[in-house]
PDB file of C-alpha atoms in Angstrom:
ATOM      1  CA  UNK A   8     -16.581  15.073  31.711  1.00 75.00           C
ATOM      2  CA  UNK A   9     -13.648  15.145  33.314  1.00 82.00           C
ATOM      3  CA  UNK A  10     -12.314  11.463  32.184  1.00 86.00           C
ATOM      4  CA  UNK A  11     -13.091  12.547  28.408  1.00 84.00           C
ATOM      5  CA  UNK A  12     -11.051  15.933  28.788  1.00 84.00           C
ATOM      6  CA  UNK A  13      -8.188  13.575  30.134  1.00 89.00           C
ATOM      7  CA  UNK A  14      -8.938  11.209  27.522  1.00 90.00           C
ATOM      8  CA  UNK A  15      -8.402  13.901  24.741  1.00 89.00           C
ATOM      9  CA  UNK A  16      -5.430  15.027  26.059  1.00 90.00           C
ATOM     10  CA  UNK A  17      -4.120  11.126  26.220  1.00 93.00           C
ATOM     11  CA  UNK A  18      -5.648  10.987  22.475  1.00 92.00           C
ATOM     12  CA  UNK A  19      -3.425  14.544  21.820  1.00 89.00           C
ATOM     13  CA  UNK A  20      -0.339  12.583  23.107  1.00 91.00           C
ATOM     14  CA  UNK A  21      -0.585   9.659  21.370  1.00 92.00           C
ATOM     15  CA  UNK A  22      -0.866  11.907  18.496  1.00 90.00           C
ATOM     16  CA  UNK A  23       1.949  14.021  19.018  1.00 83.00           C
ATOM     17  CA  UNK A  24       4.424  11.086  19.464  1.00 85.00           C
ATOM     18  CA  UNK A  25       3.117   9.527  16.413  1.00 86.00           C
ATOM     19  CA  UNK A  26       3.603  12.633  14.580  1.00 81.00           C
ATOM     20  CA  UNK A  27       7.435  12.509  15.736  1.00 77.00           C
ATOM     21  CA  UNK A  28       8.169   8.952  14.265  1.00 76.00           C
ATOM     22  CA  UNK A  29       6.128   9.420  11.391  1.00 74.00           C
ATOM     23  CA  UNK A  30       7.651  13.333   9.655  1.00 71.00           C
ATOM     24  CA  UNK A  31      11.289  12.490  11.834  1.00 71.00           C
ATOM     25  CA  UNK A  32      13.349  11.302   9.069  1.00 70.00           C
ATOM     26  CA  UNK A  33      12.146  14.656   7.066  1.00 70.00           C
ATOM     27  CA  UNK A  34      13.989  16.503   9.474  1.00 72.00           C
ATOM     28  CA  UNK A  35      16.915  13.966  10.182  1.00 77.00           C
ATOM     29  CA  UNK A  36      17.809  11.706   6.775  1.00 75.00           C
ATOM     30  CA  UNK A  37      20.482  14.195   5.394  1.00 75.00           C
ATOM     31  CA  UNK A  38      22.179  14.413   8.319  1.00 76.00           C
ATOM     32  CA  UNK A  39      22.188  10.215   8.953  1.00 79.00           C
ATOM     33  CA  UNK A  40      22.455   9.442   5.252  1.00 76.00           C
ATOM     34  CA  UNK A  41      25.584  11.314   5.191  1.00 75.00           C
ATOM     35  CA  UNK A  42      26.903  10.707   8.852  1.00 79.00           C
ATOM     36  CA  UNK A  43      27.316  13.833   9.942  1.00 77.00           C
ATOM     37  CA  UNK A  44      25.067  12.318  13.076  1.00 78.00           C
ATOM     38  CA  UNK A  45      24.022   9.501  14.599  1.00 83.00           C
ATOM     39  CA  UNK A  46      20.366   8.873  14.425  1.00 83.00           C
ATOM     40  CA  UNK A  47      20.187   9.251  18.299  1.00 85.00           C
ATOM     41  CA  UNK A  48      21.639  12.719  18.489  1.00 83.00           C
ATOM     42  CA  UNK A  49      20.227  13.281  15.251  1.00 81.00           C
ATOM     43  CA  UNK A  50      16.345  12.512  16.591  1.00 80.00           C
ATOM     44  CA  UNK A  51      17.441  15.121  19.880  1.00 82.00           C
ATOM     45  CA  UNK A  52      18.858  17.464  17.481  1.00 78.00           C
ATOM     46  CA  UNK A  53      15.072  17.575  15.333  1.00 78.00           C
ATOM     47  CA  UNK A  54      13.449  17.113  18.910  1.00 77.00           C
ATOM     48  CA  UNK A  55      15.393  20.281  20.484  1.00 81.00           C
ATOM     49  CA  UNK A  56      14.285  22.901  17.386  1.00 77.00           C
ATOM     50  CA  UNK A  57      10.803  21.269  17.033  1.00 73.00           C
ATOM     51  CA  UNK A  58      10.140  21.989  21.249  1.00 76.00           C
ATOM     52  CA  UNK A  59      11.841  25.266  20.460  1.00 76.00           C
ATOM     53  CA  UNK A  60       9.282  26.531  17.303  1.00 72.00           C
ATOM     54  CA  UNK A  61       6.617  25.655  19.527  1.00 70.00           C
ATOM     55  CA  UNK A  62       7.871  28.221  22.159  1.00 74.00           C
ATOM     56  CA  UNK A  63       8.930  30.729  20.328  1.00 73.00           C
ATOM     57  CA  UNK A  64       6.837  30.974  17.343  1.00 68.00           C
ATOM     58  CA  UNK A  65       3.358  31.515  16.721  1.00 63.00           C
ATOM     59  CA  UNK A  66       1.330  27.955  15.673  1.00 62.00           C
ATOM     60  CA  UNK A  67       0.049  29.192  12.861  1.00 65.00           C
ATOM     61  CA  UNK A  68      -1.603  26.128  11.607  1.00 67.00           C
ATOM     62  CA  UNK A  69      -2.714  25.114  15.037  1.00 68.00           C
ATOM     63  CA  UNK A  70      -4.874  28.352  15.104  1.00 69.00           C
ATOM     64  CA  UNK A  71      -5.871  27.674  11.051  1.00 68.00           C
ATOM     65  CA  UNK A  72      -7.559  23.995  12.225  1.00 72.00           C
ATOM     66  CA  UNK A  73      -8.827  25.252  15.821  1.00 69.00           C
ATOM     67  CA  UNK A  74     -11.012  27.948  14.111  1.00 74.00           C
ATOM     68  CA  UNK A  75     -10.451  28.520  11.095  1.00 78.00           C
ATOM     69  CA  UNK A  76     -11.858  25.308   9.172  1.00 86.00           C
ATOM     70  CA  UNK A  77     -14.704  24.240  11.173  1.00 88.00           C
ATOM     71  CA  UNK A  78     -17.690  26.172  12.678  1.00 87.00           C
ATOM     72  CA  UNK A  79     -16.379  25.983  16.163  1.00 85.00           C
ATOM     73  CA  UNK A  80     -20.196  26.319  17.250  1.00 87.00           C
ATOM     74  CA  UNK A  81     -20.286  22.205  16.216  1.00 86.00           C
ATOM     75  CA  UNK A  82     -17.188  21.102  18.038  1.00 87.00           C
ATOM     76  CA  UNK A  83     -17.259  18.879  20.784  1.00 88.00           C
ATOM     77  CA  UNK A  84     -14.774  17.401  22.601  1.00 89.00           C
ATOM     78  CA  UNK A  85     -16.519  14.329  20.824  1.00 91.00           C
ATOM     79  CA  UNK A  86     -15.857  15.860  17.621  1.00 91.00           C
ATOM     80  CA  UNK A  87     -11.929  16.359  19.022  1.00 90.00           C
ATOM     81  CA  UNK A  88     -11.776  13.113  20.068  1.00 92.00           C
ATOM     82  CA  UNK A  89     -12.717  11.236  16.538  1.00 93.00           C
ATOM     83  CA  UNK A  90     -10.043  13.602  14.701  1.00 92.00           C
ATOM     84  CA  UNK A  91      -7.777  12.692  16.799  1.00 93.00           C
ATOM     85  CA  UNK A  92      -8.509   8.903  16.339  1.00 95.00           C
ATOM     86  CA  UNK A  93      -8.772   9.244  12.533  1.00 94.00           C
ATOM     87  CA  UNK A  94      -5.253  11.429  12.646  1.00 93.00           C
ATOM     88  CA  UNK A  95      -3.784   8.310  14.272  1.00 93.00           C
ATOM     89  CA  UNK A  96      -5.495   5.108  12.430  1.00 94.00           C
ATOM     90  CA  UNK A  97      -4.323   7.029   9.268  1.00 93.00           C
ATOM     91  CA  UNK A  98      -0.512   7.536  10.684  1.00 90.00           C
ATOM     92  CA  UNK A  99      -0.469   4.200  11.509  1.00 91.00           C
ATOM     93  CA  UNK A 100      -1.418   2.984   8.072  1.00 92.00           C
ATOM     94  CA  UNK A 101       0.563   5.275   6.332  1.00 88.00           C
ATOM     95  CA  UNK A 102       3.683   4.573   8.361  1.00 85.00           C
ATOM     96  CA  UNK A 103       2.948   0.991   8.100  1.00 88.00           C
ATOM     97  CA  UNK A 104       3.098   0.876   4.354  1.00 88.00           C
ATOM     98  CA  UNK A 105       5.178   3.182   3.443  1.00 82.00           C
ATOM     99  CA  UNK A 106       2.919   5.799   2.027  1.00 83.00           C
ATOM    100  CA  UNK A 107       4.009   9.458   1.977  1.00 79.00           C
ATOM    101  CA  UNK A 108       1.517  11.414   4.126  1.00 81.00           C
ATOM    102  CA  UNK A 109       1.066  14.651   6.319  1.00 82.00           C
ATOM    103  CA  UNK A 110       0.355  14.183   9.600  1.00 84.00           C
ATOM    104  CA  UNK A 111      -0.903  17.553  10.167  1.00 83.00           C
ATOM    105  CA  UNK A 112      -3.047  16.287   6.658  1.00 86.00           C
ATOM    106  CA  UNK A 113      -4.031  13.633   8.431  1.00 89.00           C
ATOM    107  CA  UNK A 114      -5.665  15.923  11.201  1.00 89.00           C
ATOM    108  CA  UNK A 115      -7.420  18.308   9.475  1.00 90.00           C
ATOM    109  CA  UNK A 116      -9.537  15.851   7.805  1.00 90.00           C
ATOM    110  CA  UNK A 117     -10.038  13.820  10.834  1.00 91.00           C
ATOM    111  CA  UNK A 118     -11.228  17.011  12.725  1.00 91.00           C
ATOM    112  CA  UNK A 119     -13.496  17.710   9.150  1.00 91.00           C
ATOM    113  CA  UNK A 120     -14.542  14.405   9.013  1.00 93.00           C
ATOM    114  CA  UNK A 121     -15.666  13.822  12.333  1.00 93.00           C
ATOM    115  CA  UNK A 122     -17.222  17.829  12.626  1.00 92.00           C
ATOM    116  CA  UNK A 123     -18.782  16.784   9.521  1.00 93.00           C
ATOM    117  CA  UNK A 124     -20.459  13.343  10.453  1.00 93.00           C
ATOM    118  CA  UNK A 125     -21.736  15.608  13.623  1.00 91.00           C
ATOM    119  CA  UNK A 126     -23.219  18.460  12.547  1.00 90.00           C
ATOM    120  CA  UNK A 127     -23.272  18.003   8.431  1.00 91.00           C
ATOM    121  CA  UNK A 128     -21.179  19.682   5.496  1.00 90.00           C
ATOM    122  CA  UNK A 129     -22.586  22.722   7.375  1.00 88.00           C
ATOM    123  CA  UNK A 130     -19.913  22.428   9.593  1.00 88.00           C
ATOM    124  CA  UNK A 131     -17.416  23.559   7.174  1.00 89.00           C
ATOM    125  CA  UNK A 132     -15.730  26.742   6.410  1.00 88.00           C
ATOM    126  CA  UNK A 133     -15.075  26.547   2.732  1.00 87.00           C
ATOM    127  CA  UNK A 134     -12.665  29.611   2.825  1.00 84.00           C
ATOM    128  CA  UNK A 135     -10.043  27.753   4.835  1.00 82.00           C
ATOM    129  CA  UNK A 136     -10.773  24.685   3.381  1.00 88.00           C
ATOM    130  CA  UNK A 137     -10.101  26.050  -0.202  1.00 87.00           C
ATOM    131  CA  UNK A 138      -6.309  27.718   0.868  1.00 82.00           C
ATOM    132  CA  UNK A 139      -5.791  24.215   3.069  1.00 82.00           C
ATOM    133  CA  UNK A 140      -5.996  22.225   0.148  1.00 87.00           C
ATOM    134  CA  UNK A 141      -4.248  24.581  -2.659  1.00 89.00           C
ATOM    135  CA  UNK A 142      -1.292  24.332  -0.996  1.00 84.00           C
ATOM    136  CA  UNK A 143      -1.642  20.789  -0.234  1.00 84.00           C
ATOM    137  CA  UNK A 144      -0.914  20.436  -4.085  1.00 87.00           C
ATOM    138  CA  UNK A 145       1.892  23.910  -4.172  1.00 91.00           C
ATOM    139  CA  UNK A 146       3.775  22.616  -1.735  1.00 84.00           C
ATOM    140  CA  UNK A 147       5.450  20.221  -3.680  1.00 85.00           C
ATOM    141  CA  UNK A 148       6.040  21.957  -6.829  1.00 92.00           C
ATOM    142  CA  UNK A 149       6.890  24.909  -5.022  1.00 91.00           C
ATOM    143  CA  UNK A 150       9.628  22.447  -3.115  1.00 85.00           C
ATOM    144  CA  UNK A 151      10.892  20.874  -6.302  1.00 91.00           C
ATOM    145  CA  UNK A 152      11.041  24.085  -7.546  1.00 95.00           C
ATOM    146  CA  UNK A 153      13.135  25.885  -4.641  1.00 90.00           C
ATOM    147  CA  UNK A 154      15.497  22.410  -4.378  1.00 84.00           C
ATOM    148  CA  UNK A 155      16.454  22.537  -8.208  1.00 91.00           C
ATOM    149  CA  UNK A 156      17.372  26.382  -7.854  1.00 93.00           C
ATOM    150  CA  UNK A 157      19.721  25.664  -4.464  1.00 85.00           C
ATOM    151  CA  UNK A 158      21.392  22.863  -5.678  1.00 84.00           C
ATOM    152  CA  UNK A 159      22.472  24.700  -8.760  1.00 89.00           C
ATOM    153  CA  UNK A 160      23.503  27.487  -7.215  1.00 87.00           C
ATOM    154  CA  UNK A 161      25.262  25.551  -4.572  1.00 79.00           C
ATOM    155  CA  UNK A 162      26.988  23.294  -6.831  1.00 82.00           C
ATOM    156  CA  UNK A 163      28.069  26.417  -9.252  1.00 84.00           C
ATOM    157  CA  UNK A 164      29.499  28.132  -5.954  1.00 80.00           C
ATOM    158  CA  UNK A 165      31.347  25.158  -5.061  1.00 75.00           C
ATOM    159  CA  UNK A 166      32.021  23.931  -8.687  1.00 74.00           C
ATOM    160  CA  UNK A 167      36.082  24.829  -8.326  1.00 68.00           C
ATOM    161  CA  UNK A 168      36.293  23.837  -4.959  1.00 65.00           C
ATOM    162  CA  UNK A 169      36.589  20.399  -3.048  1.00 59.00           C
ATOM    163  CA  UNK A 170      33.719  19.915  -0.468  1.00 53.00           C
ATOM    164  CA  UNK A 171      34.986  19.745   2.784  1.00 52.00           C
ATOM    165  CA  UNK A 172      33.117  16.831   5.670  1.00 50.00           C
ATOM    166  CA  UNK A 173      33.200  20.707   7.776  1.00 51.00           C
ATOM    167  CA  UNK A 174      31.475  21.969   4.790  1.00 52.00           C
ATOM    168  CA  UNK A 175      29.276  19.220   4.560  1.00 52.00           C
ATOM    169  CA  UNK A 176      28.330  19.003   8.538  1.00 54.00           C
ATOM    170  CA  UNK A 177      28.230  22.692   8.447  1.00 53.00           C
ATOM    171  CA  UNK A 178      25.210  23.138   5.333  1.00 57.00           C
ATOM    172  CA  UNK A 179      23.689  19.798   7.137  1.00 56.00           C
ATOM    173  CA  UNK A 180      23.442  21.020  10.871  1.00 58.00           C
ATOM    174  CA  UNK A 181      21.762  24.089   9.788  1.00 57.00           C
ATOM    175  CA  UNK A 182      19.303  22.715   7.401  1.00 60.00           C
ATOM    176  CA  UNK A 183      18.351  19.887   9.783  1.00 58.00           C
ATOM    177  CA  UNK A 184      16.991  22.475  12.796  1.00 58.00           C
ATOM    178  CA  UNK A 185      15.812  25.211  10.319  1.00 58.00           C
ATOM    179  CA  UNK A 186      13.398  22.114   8.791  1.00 58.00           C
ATOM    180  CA  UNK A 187      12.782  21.211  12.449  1.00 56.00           C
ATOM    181  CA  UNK A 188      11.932  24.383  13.315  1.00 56.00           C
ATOM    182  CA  UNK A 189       9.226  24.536  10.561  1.00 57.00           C
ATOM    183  CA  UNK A 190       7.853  21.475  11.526  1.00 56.00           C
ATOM    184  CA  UNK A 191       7.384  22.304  14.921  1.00 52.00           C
ATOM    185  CA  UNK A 192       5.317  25.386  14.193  1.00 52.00           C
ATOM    186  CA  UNK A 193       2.888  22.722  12.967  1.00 54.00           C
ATOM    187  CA  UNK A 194      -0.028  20.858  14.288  1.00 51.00           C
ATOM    188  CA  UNK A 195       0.604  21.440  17.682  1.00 44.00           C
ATOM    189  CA  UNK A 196      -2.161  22.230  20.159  1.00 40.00           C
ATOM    190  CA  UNK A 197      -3.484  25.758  20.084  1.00 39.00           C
ATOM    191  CA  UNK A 198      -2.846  27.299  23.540  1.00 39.00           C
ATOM    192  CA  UNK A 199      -5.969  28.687  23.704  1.00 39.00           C
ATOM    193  CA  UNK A 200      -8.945  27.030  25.617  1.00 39.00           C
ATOM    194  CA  UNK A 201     -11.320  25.152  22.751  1.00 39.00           C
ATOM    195  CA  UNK A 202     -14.483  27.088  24.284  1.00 40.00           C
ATOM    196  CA  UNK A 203     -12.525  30.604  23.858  1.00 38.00           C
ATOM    197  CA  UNK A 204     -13.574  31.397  20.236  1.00 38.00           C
ATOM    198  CA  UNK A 205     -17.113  30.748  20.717  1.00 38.00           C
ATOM    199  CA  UNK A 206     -18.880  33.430  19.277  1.00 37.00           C
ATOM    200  CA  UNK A 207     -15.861  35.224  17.812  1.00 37.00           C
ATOM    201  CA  UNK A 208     -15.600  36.530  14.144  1.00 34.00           C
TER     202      UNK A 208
END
């Protein structure tokens, strides 16, 4: 028992380092693309903020995928284990061709998957399956939407003014840890032991 625990949290590793290289350049291409960093102090820039969220904040999705899509009756450290080898076949793939995908995406249907091939469709808990993948398909509009409306009202504040590289480093040092700092309130592991909720409502 105790080699499989260690192997999960080897498996939880390998995940969260894959989960760096894979969503970095979210956090880091505006501030490379325009110089304002190098892409090593860029990378510990993202790296800083995304440790930080993790402190600081509550993992809200972290507690969403430990209870909150599958019957935690049916998970096993089995079950665990297969997400988390699913989670990192399909970052490898993505990354590997160049396909744009969600590592924390990329979890929750491992851990589904793998709860599912288990126990049965059973396993699932439609409700927080049905708000999981809703805003799988908002979040991008919702993005696009919110982008569209900044730059316009950035570039009508700045329309009779000449941007500064300050100016520039400034808006792109504070968007870079603030997207960071999102990400890092992600799929991180819940601190709570995986037994705990047994039982709970």
């Amino acid at each position: 028992m105790v080699t499989l625990v260690l192997s999960v949290i080897g498996l939880a590793l390998v995940f969260d380092f894959l989960n760096g290289f894979h969503d970095a350049a979210n956090s880091i291409a505006t501030v490379v693309s325009t110089r304002v960093l190098t892409p090593r102090k860029a990378v510990a820039w993202a790296a800083f903020f995304n440790l930080v969220a993790a402190l600081v904040f509550d993992v809200h999705i972290a507690k969403t995928i430990g209870k909150g899509l599958v019957v935690i009756e049916d998970v096993t450290v089995y079950v665990i284990m297969a997400g988390l080898l699913g989670a990192i076949s399909w970052n490898l793939i993505t990354w590997f061709f160049g396909i744009p995908s969600s590592s924390s995406h990329a979890l929750i249907g491992g851990y589904g998957g793998a709860a599912v091939a288990k126990a049965g469709f059973g396993a699932i808990l439609l409700s927080g399956w049905i708000k999981t993948l809703l805003f799988i398909v908002l979040a991008p509009v919702l993005g696009m939407i919110l982008g569209y409306t900044l730059q316009v009202i950035v570039l009508w504040v700045v329309r009779s003014n000449r941007t500064t590289r300050s100016t520039s480093c400034s808006g792109s040092c504070n968007s870079s840890p603030l997207l960071s700092t999102a990400s890092g309130t992600g799929p991180t592991m819940p601190r709570r032991r995986w037994g705990s909720s047994r039982g709970s409502s």
